[in-house]
Amino acid sequence: MSLDLTMPVLVVDDYKTMVRIIKNLLRQIGFTDVDDASDGSEALEKIKAKKYGLVISDWNMEPMTGYELLKQVRADPENSEMPFIMVTAEAKSENVVAAKKAGVNNYIVKPFNAQTLKGKIESVFQPA
């Protein structure tokens, strides 16, 4: 699967400033179709309504965390293969392990820049 800058991307974070930062970084990389959701529940509604090529989600959110969102996305046969990148401020190894077991494609620790984000996204879309 090659990187398609026109594919829809969903950014999920309950912190509006972080949403704005990630959306700006995605635009710098060249993505043109970027939506956002403020928590996992809203993200699930959007994922049901639109086919996203990539989800970038924060881990720590209320009421539904990014981890819970990831597990629900992976449990849905229609979206189980959807590329999913988890963003977190905590580099706890148990979180990384839990996210990997739940099927996350990549993991980014805050803070990060456009280059880091682009590298993580590219690695998700490189042929295995």
mmCIF file of N, CA and C in Angstrom:
data_model
loop_
_atom_site.group_PDB
_atom_site.id
_atom_site.type_symbol
_atom_site.label_atom_id
_atom_site.label_comp_id
_atom_site.label_asym_id
_atom_site.label_seq_id
_atom_site.Cartn_x
_atom_site.Cartn_y
_atom_site.Cartn_z
ATOM 1 N N MET A 1 0.853 -1.174 0.000
ATOM 2 C CA MET A 1 0.000 0.000 0.000
ATOM 3 C C MET A 1 0.902 1.241 0.000
ATOM 4 N N SER A 2 0.779 2.067 -1.011
ATOM 5 C CA SER A 2 1.634 3.257 -1.051
ATOM 6 C C SER A 2 0.926 4.430 -0.374
ATOM 7 N N LEU A 3 1.686 5.435 -0.063
ATOM 8 C CA LEU A 3 1.163 6.592 0.643
ATOM 9 C C LEU A 3 0.379 7.471 -0.328
ATOM 10 N N ASP A 4 -0.907 7.664 -0.043
ATOM 11 C CA ASP A 4 -1.797 8.466 -0.877
ATOM 12 C C ASP A 4 -2.169 9.722 -0.090
ATOM 13 N N LEU A 5 -1.639 10.868 -0.523
ATOM 14 C CA LEU A 5 -1.862 12.106 0.223
ATOM 15 C C LEU A 5 -3.298 12.621 0.107
ATOM 16 N N THR A 6 -4.105 12.008 -0.776
ATOM 17 C CA THR A 6 -5.503 12.434 -0.905
ATOM 18 C C THR A 6 -6.445 11.589 -0.031
ATOM 19 N N MET A 7 -5.908 10.523 0.578
ATOM 20 C CA MET A 7 -6.786 9.675 1.407
ATOM 21 C C MET A 7 -7.261 10.466 2.627
ATOM 22 N N PRO A 8 -8.488 10.183 3.071
ATOM 23 C CA PRO A 8 -8.994 10.856 4.267
ATOM 24 C C PRO A 8 -8.263 10.378 5.527
ATOM 25 N N VAL A 9 -7.905 11.331 6.378
ATOM 26 C CA VAL A 9 -7.212 11.035 7.636
ATOM 27 C C VAL A 9 -8.085 11.562 8.771
ATOM 28 N N LEU A 10 -8.198 10.775 9.840
ATOM 29 C CA LEU A 10 -8.957 11.199 11.017
ATOM 30 C C LEU A 10 -7.986 11.406 12.177
ATOM 31 N N VAL A 11 -7.996 12.607 12.741
ATOM 32 C CA VAL A 11 -7.175 12.940 13.908
ATOM 33 C C VAL A 11 -8.098 12.943 15.124
ATOM 34 N N VAL A 12 -7.744 12.150 16.144
ATOM 35 C CA VAL A 12 -8.589 12.029 17.335
ATOM 36 C C VAL A 12 -7.793 12.478 18.553
ATOM 37 N N ASP A 13 -8.251 13.562 19.172
ATOM 38 C CA ASP A 13 -7.597 14.063 20.384
ATOM 39 C C ASP A 13 -8.584 14.967 21.106
ATOM 40 N N ASP A 14 -8.628 14.867 22.425
ATOM 41 C CA ASP A 14 -9.565 15.705 23.183
ATOM 42 C C ASP A 14 -8.982 17.095 23.460
ATOM 43 N N TYR A 15 -7.746 17.304 23.067
ATOM 44 C CA TYR A 15 -7.083 18.588 23.293
ATOM 45 C C TYR A 15 -7.035 19.336 21.961
ATOM 46 N N LYS A 16 -7.890 20.372 21.849
ATOM 47 C CA LYS A 16 -8.062 21.080 20.575
ATOM 48 C C LYS A 16 -6.741 21.592 19.986
ATOM 49 N N THR A 17 -5.844 22.067 20.849
ATOM 50 C CA THR A 17 -4.559 22.573 20.376
ATOM 51 C C THR A 17 -3.764 21.468 19.704
ATOM 52 N N MET A 18 -3.786 20.273 20.282
ATOM 53 C CA MET A 18 -3.057 19.139 19.692
ATOM 54 C C MET A 18 -3.663 18.753 18.347
ATOM 55 N N VAL A 19 -4.993 18.791 18.247
ATOM 56 C CA VAL A 19 -5.665 18.509 16.967
ATOM 57 C C VAL A 19 -5.158 19.491 15.909
ATOM 58 N N ARG A 20 -5.118 20.765 16.282
ATOM 59 C CA ARG A 20 -4.672 21.800 15.339
ATOM 60 C C ARG A 20 -3.219 21.560 14.924
ATOM 61 N N ILE A 21 -2.367 21.213 15.881
ATOM 62 C CA ILE A 21 -0.950 20.962 15.584
ATOM 63 C C ILE A 21 -0.811 19.784 14.618
ATOM 64 N N ILE A 22 -1.484 18.668 14.918
ATOM 65 C CA ILE A 22 -1.375 17.480 14.059
ATOM 66 C C ILE A 22 -1.938 17.766 12.668
ATOM 67 N N LYS A 23 -3.086 18.478 12.608
ATOM 68 C CA LYS A 23 -3.665 18.812 11.299
ATOM 69 C C LYS A 23 -2.701 19.686 10.489
ATOM 70 N N ASN A 24 -2.055 20.637 11.152
ATOM 71 C CA ASN A 24 -1.073 21.488 10.461
ATOM 72 C C ASN A 24 0.112 20.669 9.970
ATOM 73 N N LEU A 25 0.602 19.742 10.794
ATOM 74 C CA LEU A 25 1.714 18.876 10.379
ATOM 75 C C LEU A 25 1.306 18.030 9.177
ATOM 76 N N LEU A 26 0.086 17.488 9.203
ATOM 77 C CA LEU A 26 -0.399 16.674 8.083
ATOM 78 C C LEU A 26 -0.476 17.504 6.806
ATOM 79 N N ARG A 27 -0.916 18.762 6.929
ATOM 80 C CA ARG A 27 -0.965 19.640 5.753
ATOM 81 C C ARG A 27 0.444 19.924 5.234
ATOM 82 N N GLN A 28 1.397 20.115 6.167
ATOM 83 C CA GLN A 28 2.798 20.333 5.752
ATOM 84 C C GLN A 28 3.307 19.137 4.954
ATOM 85 N N ILE A 29 2.931 17.932 5.382
ATOM 86 C CA ILE A 29 3.348 16.717 4.690
ATOM 87 C C ILE A 29 2.679 16.647 3.319
ATOM 88 N N GLY A 30 1.458 17.198 3.212
ATOM 89 C CA GLY A 30 0.765 17.208 1.926
ATOM 90 C C GLY A 30 -0.629 16.612 1.935
ATOM 91 N N PHE A 31 -1.108 16.174 3.105
ATOM 92 C CA PHE A 31 -2.462 15.613 3.180
ATOM 93 C C PHE A 31 -3.494 16.732 3.003
ATOM 94 N N THR A 32 -4.564 16.413 2.281
ATOM 95 C CA THR A 32 -5.560 17.432 1.963
ATOM 96 C C THR A 32 -6.921 17.175 2.608
ATOM 97 N N ASP A 33 -7.212 15.930 2.975
ATOM 98 C CA ASP A 33 -8.525 15.563 3.516
ATOM 99 C C ASP A 33 -8.352 15.106 4.956
ATOM 100 N N VAL A 34 -8.431 16.060 5.902
ATOM 101 C CA VAL A 34 -8.179 15.741 7.310
ATOM 102 C C VAL A 34 -9.387 16.139 8.153
ATOM 103 N N ASP A 35 -9.974 15.152 8.841
ATOM 104 C CA ASP A 35 -11.082 15.399 9.762
ATOM 105 C C ASP A 35 -10.576 15.227 11.182
ATOM 106 N N ASP A 36 -11.396 15.642 12.157
ATOM 107 C CA ASP A 36 -10.991 15.429 13.540
ATOM 108 C C ASP A 36 -12.186 15.044 14.395
ATOM 109 N N ALA A 37 -11.872 14.391 15.513
ATOM 110 C CA ALA A 37 -12.865 13.996 16.513
ATOM 111 C C ALA A 37 -12.255 14.253 17.881
ATOM 112 N N SER A 38 -13.110 14.591 18.851
ATOM 113 C CA SER A 38 -12.586 14.972 20.164
ATOM 114 C C SER A 38 -12.486 13.811 21.150
ATOM 115 N N ASP A 39 -13.007 12.621 20.775
ATOM 116 C CA ASP A 39 -12.819 11.441 21.614
ATOM 117 C C ASP A 39 -13.137 10.192 20.803
ATOM 118 N N GLY A 40 -12.916 9.032 21.418
ATOM 119 C CA GLY A 40 -13.100 7.771 20.723
ATOM 120 C C GLY A 40 -14.518 7.536 20.230
ATOM 121 N N SER A 41 -15.518 7.957 21.020
ATOM 122 C CA SER A 41 -16.917 7.750 20.621
ATOM 123 C C SER A 41 -17.239 8.530 19.353
ATOM 124 N N GLU A 42 -16.834 9.794 19.329
ATOM 125 C CA GLU A 42 -17.064 10.626 18.147
ATOM 126 C C GLU A 42 -16.301 10.057 16.950
ATOM 127 N N ALA A 43 -15.090 9.572 17.209
ATOM 128 C CA ALA A 43 -14.282 8.983 16.136
ATOM 129 C C ALA A 43 -14.979 7.764 15.541
ATOM 130 N N LEU A 44 -15.557 6.912 16.381
ATOM 131 C CA LEU A 44 -16.263 5.722 15.887
ATOM 132 C C LEU A 44 -17.426 6.108 14.986
ATOM 133 N N GLU A 45 -18.158 7.147 15.376
ATOM 134 C CA GLU A 45 -19.274 7.627 14.542
ATOM 135 C C GLU A 45 -18.758 8.062 13.169
ATOM 136 N N LYS A 46 -17.655 8.798 13.175
ATOM 137 C CA LYS A 46 -17.084 9.290 11.911
ATOM 138 C C LYS A 46 -16.557 8.140 11.062
ATOM 139 N N ILE A 47 -15.945 7.146 11.719
ATOM 140 C CA ILE A 47 -15.404 5.989 11.000
ATOM 141 C C ILE A 47 -16.537 5.177 10.364
ATOM 142 N N LYS A 48 -17.693 5.123 11.039
ATOM 143 C CA LYS A 48 -18.844 4.417 10.465
ATOM 144 C C LYS A 48 -19.388 5.158 9.254
ATOM 145 N N ALA A 49 -19.255 6.489 9.266
ATOM 146 C CA ALA A 49 -19.843 7.310 8.201
ATOM 147 C C ALA A 49 -18.911 7.504 7.005
ATOM 148 N N LYS A 50 -17.616 7.337 7.203
ATOM 149 C CA LYS A 50 -16.647 7.644 6.144
ATOM 150 C C LYS A 50 -15.486 6.656 6.199
ATOM 151 N N LYS A 51 -14.982 6.280 5.049
ATOM 152 C CA LYS A 51 -13.864 5.329 4.981
ATOM 153 C C LYS A 51 -12.555 6.124 5.083
ATOM 154 N N TYR A 52 -11.854 5.974 6.196
ATOM 155 C CA TYR A 52 -10.587 6.685 6.398
ATOM 156 C C TYR A 52 -9.414 5.810 5.975
ATOM 157 N N GLY A 53 -8.399 6.454 5.427
ATOM 158 C CA GLY A 53 -7.190 5.738 5.038
ATOM 159 C C GLY A 53 -6.206 5.631 6.187
ATOM 160 N N LEU A 54 -6.427 6.456 7.235
ATOM 161 C CA LEU A 54 -5.517 6.496 8.370
ATOM 162 C C LEU A 54 -6.209 7.158 9.557
ATOM 163 N N VAL A 55 -5.990 6.588 10.751
ATOM 164 C CA VAL A 55 -6.460 7.212 11.988
ATOM 165 C C VAL A 55 -5.229 7.517 12.833
ATOM 166 N N ILE A 56 -5.153 8.757 13.324
ATOM 167 C CA ILE A 56 -4.089 9.154 14.253
ATOM 168 C C ILE A 56 -4.804 9.555 15.534
ATOM 169 N N SER A 57 -4.613 8.762 16.589
ATOM 170 C CA SER A 57 -5.383 8.976 17.809
ATOM 171 C C SER A 57 -4.501 9.140 19.035
ATOM 172 N N ASP A 58 -4.908 10.058 19.894
ATOM 173 C CA ASP A 58 -4.284 10.212 21.198
ATOM 174 C C ASP A 58 -4.668 9.008 22.063
ATOM 175 N N TRP A 59 -3.824 8.655 23.008
ATOM 176 C CA TRP A 59 -4.111 7.542 23.919
ATOM 177 C C TRP A 59 -5.067 7.990 25.021
ATOM 178 N N ASN A 60 -4.717 9.100 25.695
ATOM 179 C CA ASN A 60 -5.455 9.547 26.879
ATOM 180 C C ASN A 60 -6.600 10.483 26.517
ATOM 181 N N MET A 61 -7.802 9.943 26.512
ATOM 182 C CA MET A 61 -8.995 10.759 26.254
ATOM 183 C C MET A 61 -10.128 10.237 27.120
ATOM 184 N N GLU A 62 -11.108 11.080 27.351
ATOM 185 C CA GLU A 62 -12.337 10.689 28.049
ATOM 186 C C GLU A 62 -13.500 10.972 27.105
ATOM 187 N N PRO A 63 -14.584 10.251 27.149
ATOM 188 C CA PRO A 63 -14.816 9.053 27.955
ATOM 189 C C PRO A 63 -14.193 7.800 27.336
ATOM 190 N N MET A 64 -13.907 7.791 26.029
ATOM 191 C CA MET A 64 -13.316 6.611 25.396
ATOM 192 C C MET A 64 -11.876 6.910 25.015
ATOM 193 N N THR A 65 -10.948 6.105 25.518
ATOM 194 C CA THR A 65 -9.526 6.323 25.235
ATOM 195 C C THR A 65 -9.179 5.892 23.807
ATOM 196 N N GLY A 66 -8.018 6.303 23.356
ATOM 197 C CA GLY A 66 -7.521 5.883 22.045
ATOM 198 C C GLY A 66 -7.295 4.384 21.997
ATOM 199 N N TYR A 67 -6.902 3.813 23.123
ATOM 200 C CA TYR A 67 -6.687 2.366 23.201
ATOM 201 C C TYR A 67 -8.016 1.624 23.002
ATOM 202 N N GLU A 68 -9.072 2.106 23.672
ATOM 203 C CA GLU A 68 -10.399 1.491 23.510
ATOM 204 C C GLU A 68 -10.895 1.674 22.069
ATOM 205 N N LEU A 69 -10.644 2.843 21.502
ATOM 206 C CA LEU A 69 -11.012 3.104 20.106
ATOM 207 C C LEU A 69 -10.305 2.115 19.186
ATOM 208 N N LEU A 70 -9.014 1.938 19.389
ATOM 209 C CA LEU A 70 -8.226 0.998 18.581
ATOM 210 C C LEU A 70 -8.832 -0.409 18.655
ATOM 211 N N LYS A 71 -9.153 -0.865 19.873
ATOM 212 C CA LYS A 71 -9.710 -2.210 20.026
ATOM 213 C C LYS A 71 -11.050 -2.339 19.298
ATOM 214 N N GLN A 72 -11.873 -1.294 19.340
ATOM 215 C CA GLN A 72 -13.176 -1.343 18.656
ATOM 216 C C GLN A 72 -13.008 -1.314 17.142
ATOM 217 N N VAL A 73 -12.061 -0.514 16.658
ATOM 218 C CA VAL A 73 -11.794 -0.459 15.214
ATOM 219 C C VAL A 73 -11.306 -1.825 14.736
ATOM 220 N N ARG A 74 -10.397 -2.437 15.482
ATOM 221 C CA ARG A 74 -9.854 -3.749 15.094
ATOM 222 C C ARG A 74 -10.926 -4.844 15.172
ATOM 223 N N ALA A 75 -11.914 -4.684 16.048
ATOM 224 C CA ALA A 75 -12.968 -5.687 16.195
ATOM 225 C C ALA A 75 -14.007 -5.601 15.072
ATOM 226 N N ASP A 76 -14.019 -4.484 14.341
ATOM 227 C CA ASP A 76 -14.985 -4.276 13.259
ATOM 228 C C ASP A 76 -14.385 -4.798 11.957
ATOM 229 N N PRO A 77 -14.977 -5.870 11.372
ATOM 230 C CA PRO A 77 -14.405 -6.469 10.159
ATOM 231 C C PRO A 77 -14.205 -5.471 9.016
ATOM 232 N N GLU A 78 -15.075 -4.463 8.937
ATOM 233 C CA GLU A 78 -14.947 -3.474 7.856
ATOM 234 C C GLU A 78 -13.717 -2.587 8.022
ATOM 235 N N ASN A 79 -13.303 -2.380 9.261
ATOM 236 C CA ASN A 79 -12.207 -1.441 9.528
ATOM 237 C C ASN A 79 -10.995 -2.085 10.174
ATOM 238 N N SER A 80 -10.986 -3.410 10.283
ATOM 239 C CA SER A 80 -9.929 -4.088 11.036
ATOM 240 C C SER A 80 -8.541 -3.865 10.433
ATOM 241 N N GLU A 81 -8.473 -3.543 9.139
ATOM 242 C CA GLU A 81 -7.180 -3.322 8.479
ATOM 243 C C GLU A 81 -6.807 -1.839 8.387
ATOM 244 N N MET A 82 -7.671 -0.962 8.896
ATOM 245 C CA MET A 82 -7.432 0.479 8.784
ATOM 246 C C MET A 82 -6.139 0.868 9.507
ATOM 247 N N PRO A 83 -5.210 1.534 8.805
ATOM 248 C CA PRO A 83 -3.979 1.969 9.470
ATOM 249 C C PRO A 83 -4.282 2.878 10.665
ATOM 250 N N PHE A 84 -3.625 2.617 11.787
ATOM 251 C CA PHE A 84 -3.913 3.303 13.044
ATOM 252 C C PHE A 84 -2.603 3.649 13.723
ATOM 253 N N ILE A 85 -2.390 4.940 13.978
ATOM 254 C CA ILE A 85 -1.191 5.401 14.690
ATOM 255 C C ILE A 85 -1.636 5.996 16.022
ATOM 256 N N MET A 86 -1.007 5.540 17.094
ATOM 257 C CA MET A 86 -1.320 6.027 18.432
ATOM 258 C C MET A 86 -0.321 7.117 18.814
ATOM 259 N N VAL A 87 -0.865 8.198 19.401
ATOM 260 C CA VAL A 87 -0.035 9.306 19.867
ATOM 261 C C VAL A 87 -0.178 9.384 21.382
ATOM 262 N N THR A 88 0.939 9.537 22.077
ATOM 263 C CA THR A 88 0.858 9.645 23.531
ATOM 264 C C THR A 88 1.982 10.509 24.083
ATOM 265 N N ALA A 89 1.741 11.071 25.236
ATOM 266 C CA ALA A 89 2.774 11.851 25.915
ATOM 267 C C ALA A 89 3.628 10.938 26.781
ATOM 268 N N GLU A 90 3.149 9.716 27.010
ATOM 269 C CA GLU A 90 3.859 8.787 27.887
ATOM 270 C C GLU A 90 4.500 7.672 27.076
ATOM 271 N N ALA A 91 5.768 7.480 27.269
ATOM 272 C CA ALA A 91 6.471 6.414 26.538
ATOM 273 C C ALA A 91 6.577 5.165 27.407
ATOM 274 N N LYS A 92 5.500 4.826 28.091
ATOM 275 C CA LYS A 92 5.503 3.636 28.954
ATOM 276 C C LYS A 92 5.550 2.397 28.080
ATOM 277 N N SER A 93 6.495 1.516 28.367
ATOM 278 C CA SER A 93 6.639 0.322 27.529
ATOM 279 C C SER A 93 5.395 -0.560 27.593
ATOM 280 N N GLU A 94 4.710 -0.593 28.744
ATOM 281 C CA GLU A 94 3.508 -1.443 28.809
ATOM 282 C C GLU A 94 2.401 -0.912 27.901
ATOM 283 N N ASN A 95 2.341 0.426 27.722
ATOM 284 C CA ASN A 95 1.361 1.002 26.793
ATOM 285 C C ASN A 95 1.705 0.625 25.356
ATOM 286 N N VAL A 96 2.978 0.707 25.020
ATOM 287 C CA VAL A 96 3.427 0.353 23.670
ATOM 288 C C VAL A 96 3.099 -1.109 23.392
ATOM 289 N N VAL A 97 3.391 -1.974 24.349
ATOM 290 C CA VAL A 97 3.124 -3.404 24.203
ATOM 291 C C VAL A 97 1.618 -3.652 24.061
ATOM 292 N N ALA A 98 0.816 -3.009 24.913
ATOM 293 C CA ALA A 98 -0.643 -3.182 24.858
ATOM 294 C C ALA A 98 -1.186 -2.712 23.508
ATOM 295 N N ALA A 99 -0.703 -1.565 23.028
ATOM 296 C CA ALA A 99 -1.161 -1.035 21.740
ATOM 297 C C ALA A 99 -0.764 -1.969 20.600
ATOM 298 N N LYS A 100 0.461 -2.497 20.650
ATOM 299 C CA LYS A 100 0.919 -3.444 19.615
ATOM 300 C C LYS A 100 0.037 -4.692 19.610
ATOM 301 N N LYS A 101 -0.257 -5.213 20.802
ATOM 302 C CA LYS A 101 -1.107 -6.404 20.901
ATOM 303 C C LYS A 101 -2.504 -6.128 20.361
ATOM 304 N N ALA A 102 -2.974 -4.900 20.548
ATOM 305 C CA ALA A 102 -4.316 -4.533 20.087
ATOM 306 C C ALA A 102 -4.324 -4.242 18.585
ATOM 307 N N GLY A 103 -3.151 -4.189 17.977
ATOM 308 C CA GLY A 103 -3.095 -4.042 16.527
ATOM 309 C C GLY A 103 -2.736 -2.662 16.007
ATOM 310 N N VAL A 104 -2.106 -1.840 16.836
ATOM 311 C CA VAL A 104 -1.701 -0.521 16.359
ATOM 312 C C VAL A 104 -0.607 -0.683 15.289
ATOM 313 N N ASN A 105 -0.613 0.193 14.284
ATOM 314 C CA ASN A 105 0.399 0.110 13.222
ATOM 315 C C ASN A 105 1.679 0.854 13.582
ATOM 316 N N ASN A 106 1.540 1.909 14.378
ATOM 317 C CA ASN A 106 2.721 2.659 14.791
ATOM 318 C C ASN A 106 2.377 3.491 16.015
ATOM 319 N N TYR A 107 3.416 4.085 16.605
ATOM 320 C CA TYR A 107 3.299 4.745 17.891
ATOM 321 C C TYR A 107 4.171 5.990 17.862
ATOM 322 N N ILE A 108 3.628 7.133 18.255
ATOM 323 C CA ILE A 108 4.416 8.376 18.291
ATOM 324 C C ILE A 108 4.339 8.960 19.691
ATOM 325 N N VAL A 109 5.481 9.353 20.227
ATOM 326 C CA VAL A 109 5.524 9.998 21.539
ATOM 327 C C VAL A 109 5.641 11.505 21.331
ATOM 328 N N LYS A 110 4.767 12.254 22.044
ATOM 329 C CA LYS A 110 4.801 13.720 21.980
ATOM 330 C C LYS A 110 6.026 14.217 22.739
ATOM 331 N N PRO A 111 6.601 15.341 22.381
ATOM 332 C CA PRO A 111 6.295 16.136 21.182
ATOM 333 C C PRO A 111 6.967 15.536 19.955
ATOM 334 N N PHE A 112 6.438 15.844 18.796
ATOM 335 C CA PHE A 112 7.032 15.365 17.548
ATOM 336 C C PHE A 112 6.854 16.434 16.480
ATOM 337 N N ASN A 113 7.611 16.289 15.393
ATOM 338 C CA ASN A 113 7.538 17.279 14.312
ATOM 339 C C ASN A 113 7.023 16.612 13.037
ATOM 340 N N ALA A 114 6.912 17.399 11.974
ATOM 341 C CA ALA A 114 6.375 16.894 10.701
ATOM 342 C C ALA A 114 7.217 15.743 10.165
ATOM 343 N N GLN A 115 8.526 15.850 10.325
ATOM 344 C CA GLN A 115 9.430 14.809 9.814
ATOM 345 C C GLN A 115 9.193 13.474 10.526
ATOM 346 N N THR A 116 9.065 13.527 11.846
ATOM 347 C CA THR A 116 8.797 12.315 12.632
ATOM 348 C C THR A 116 7.457 11.720 12.220
ATOM 349 N N LEU A 117 6.429 12.574 12.130
ATOM 350 C CA LEU A 117 5.095 12.112 11.759
ATOM 351 C C LEU A 117 5.115 11.488 10.373
ATOM 352 N N LYS A 118 5.771 12.145 9.440
ATOM 353 C CA LYS A 118 5.854 11.632 8.067
ATOM 354 C C LYS A 118 6.543 10.266 8.044
ATOM 355 N N GLY A 119 7.633 10.137 8.800
ATOM 356 C CA GLY A 119 8.356 8.865 8.868
ATOM 357 C C GLY A 119 7.489 7.746 9.414
ATOM 358 N N LYS A 120 6.720 8.040 10.476
ATOM 359 C CA LYS A 120 5.833 7.038 11.077
ATOM 360 C C LYS A 120 4.740 6.641 10.089
ATOM 361 N N ILE A 121 4.168 7.628 9.400
ATOM 362 C CA ILE A 121 3.107 7.346 8.430
ATOM 363 C C ILE A 121 3.677 6.527 7.276
ATOM 364 N N GLU A 122 4.834 6.929 6.752
ATOM 365 C CA GLU A 122 5.446 6.200 5.639
ATOM 366 C C GLU A 122 5.735 4.749 6.014
ATOM 367 N N SER A 123 6.202 4.523 7.246
ATOM 368 C CA SER A 123 6.522 3.153 7.656
ATOM 369 C C SER A 123 5.274 2.275 7.704
ATOM 370 N N VAL A 124 4.121 2.887 8.010
ATOM 371 C CA VAL A 124 2.862 2.135 8.034
ATOM 372 C C VAL A 124 2.467 1.696 6.632
ATOM 373 N N PHE A 125 2.781 2.524 5.637
ATOM 374 C CA PHE A 125 2.330 2.250 4.268
ATOM 375 C C PHE A 125 3.383 1.573 3.395
ATOM 376 N N GLN A 126 4.535 1.255 3.980
ATOM 377 C CA GLN A 126 5.550 0.548 3.199
ATOM 378 C C GLN A 126 5.204 -0.932 3.113
ATOM 379 N N PRO A 127 5.433 -1.522 1.956
ATOM 380 C CA PRO A 127 5.133 -2.949 1.835
ATOM 381 C C PRO A 127 5.981 -3.762 2.809
ATOM 382 N N ALA A 128 5.365 -4.750 3.375
ATOM 383 C CA ALA A 128 6.045 -5.576 4.386
ATOM 384 C C ALA A 128 7.136 -6.412 3.747
#
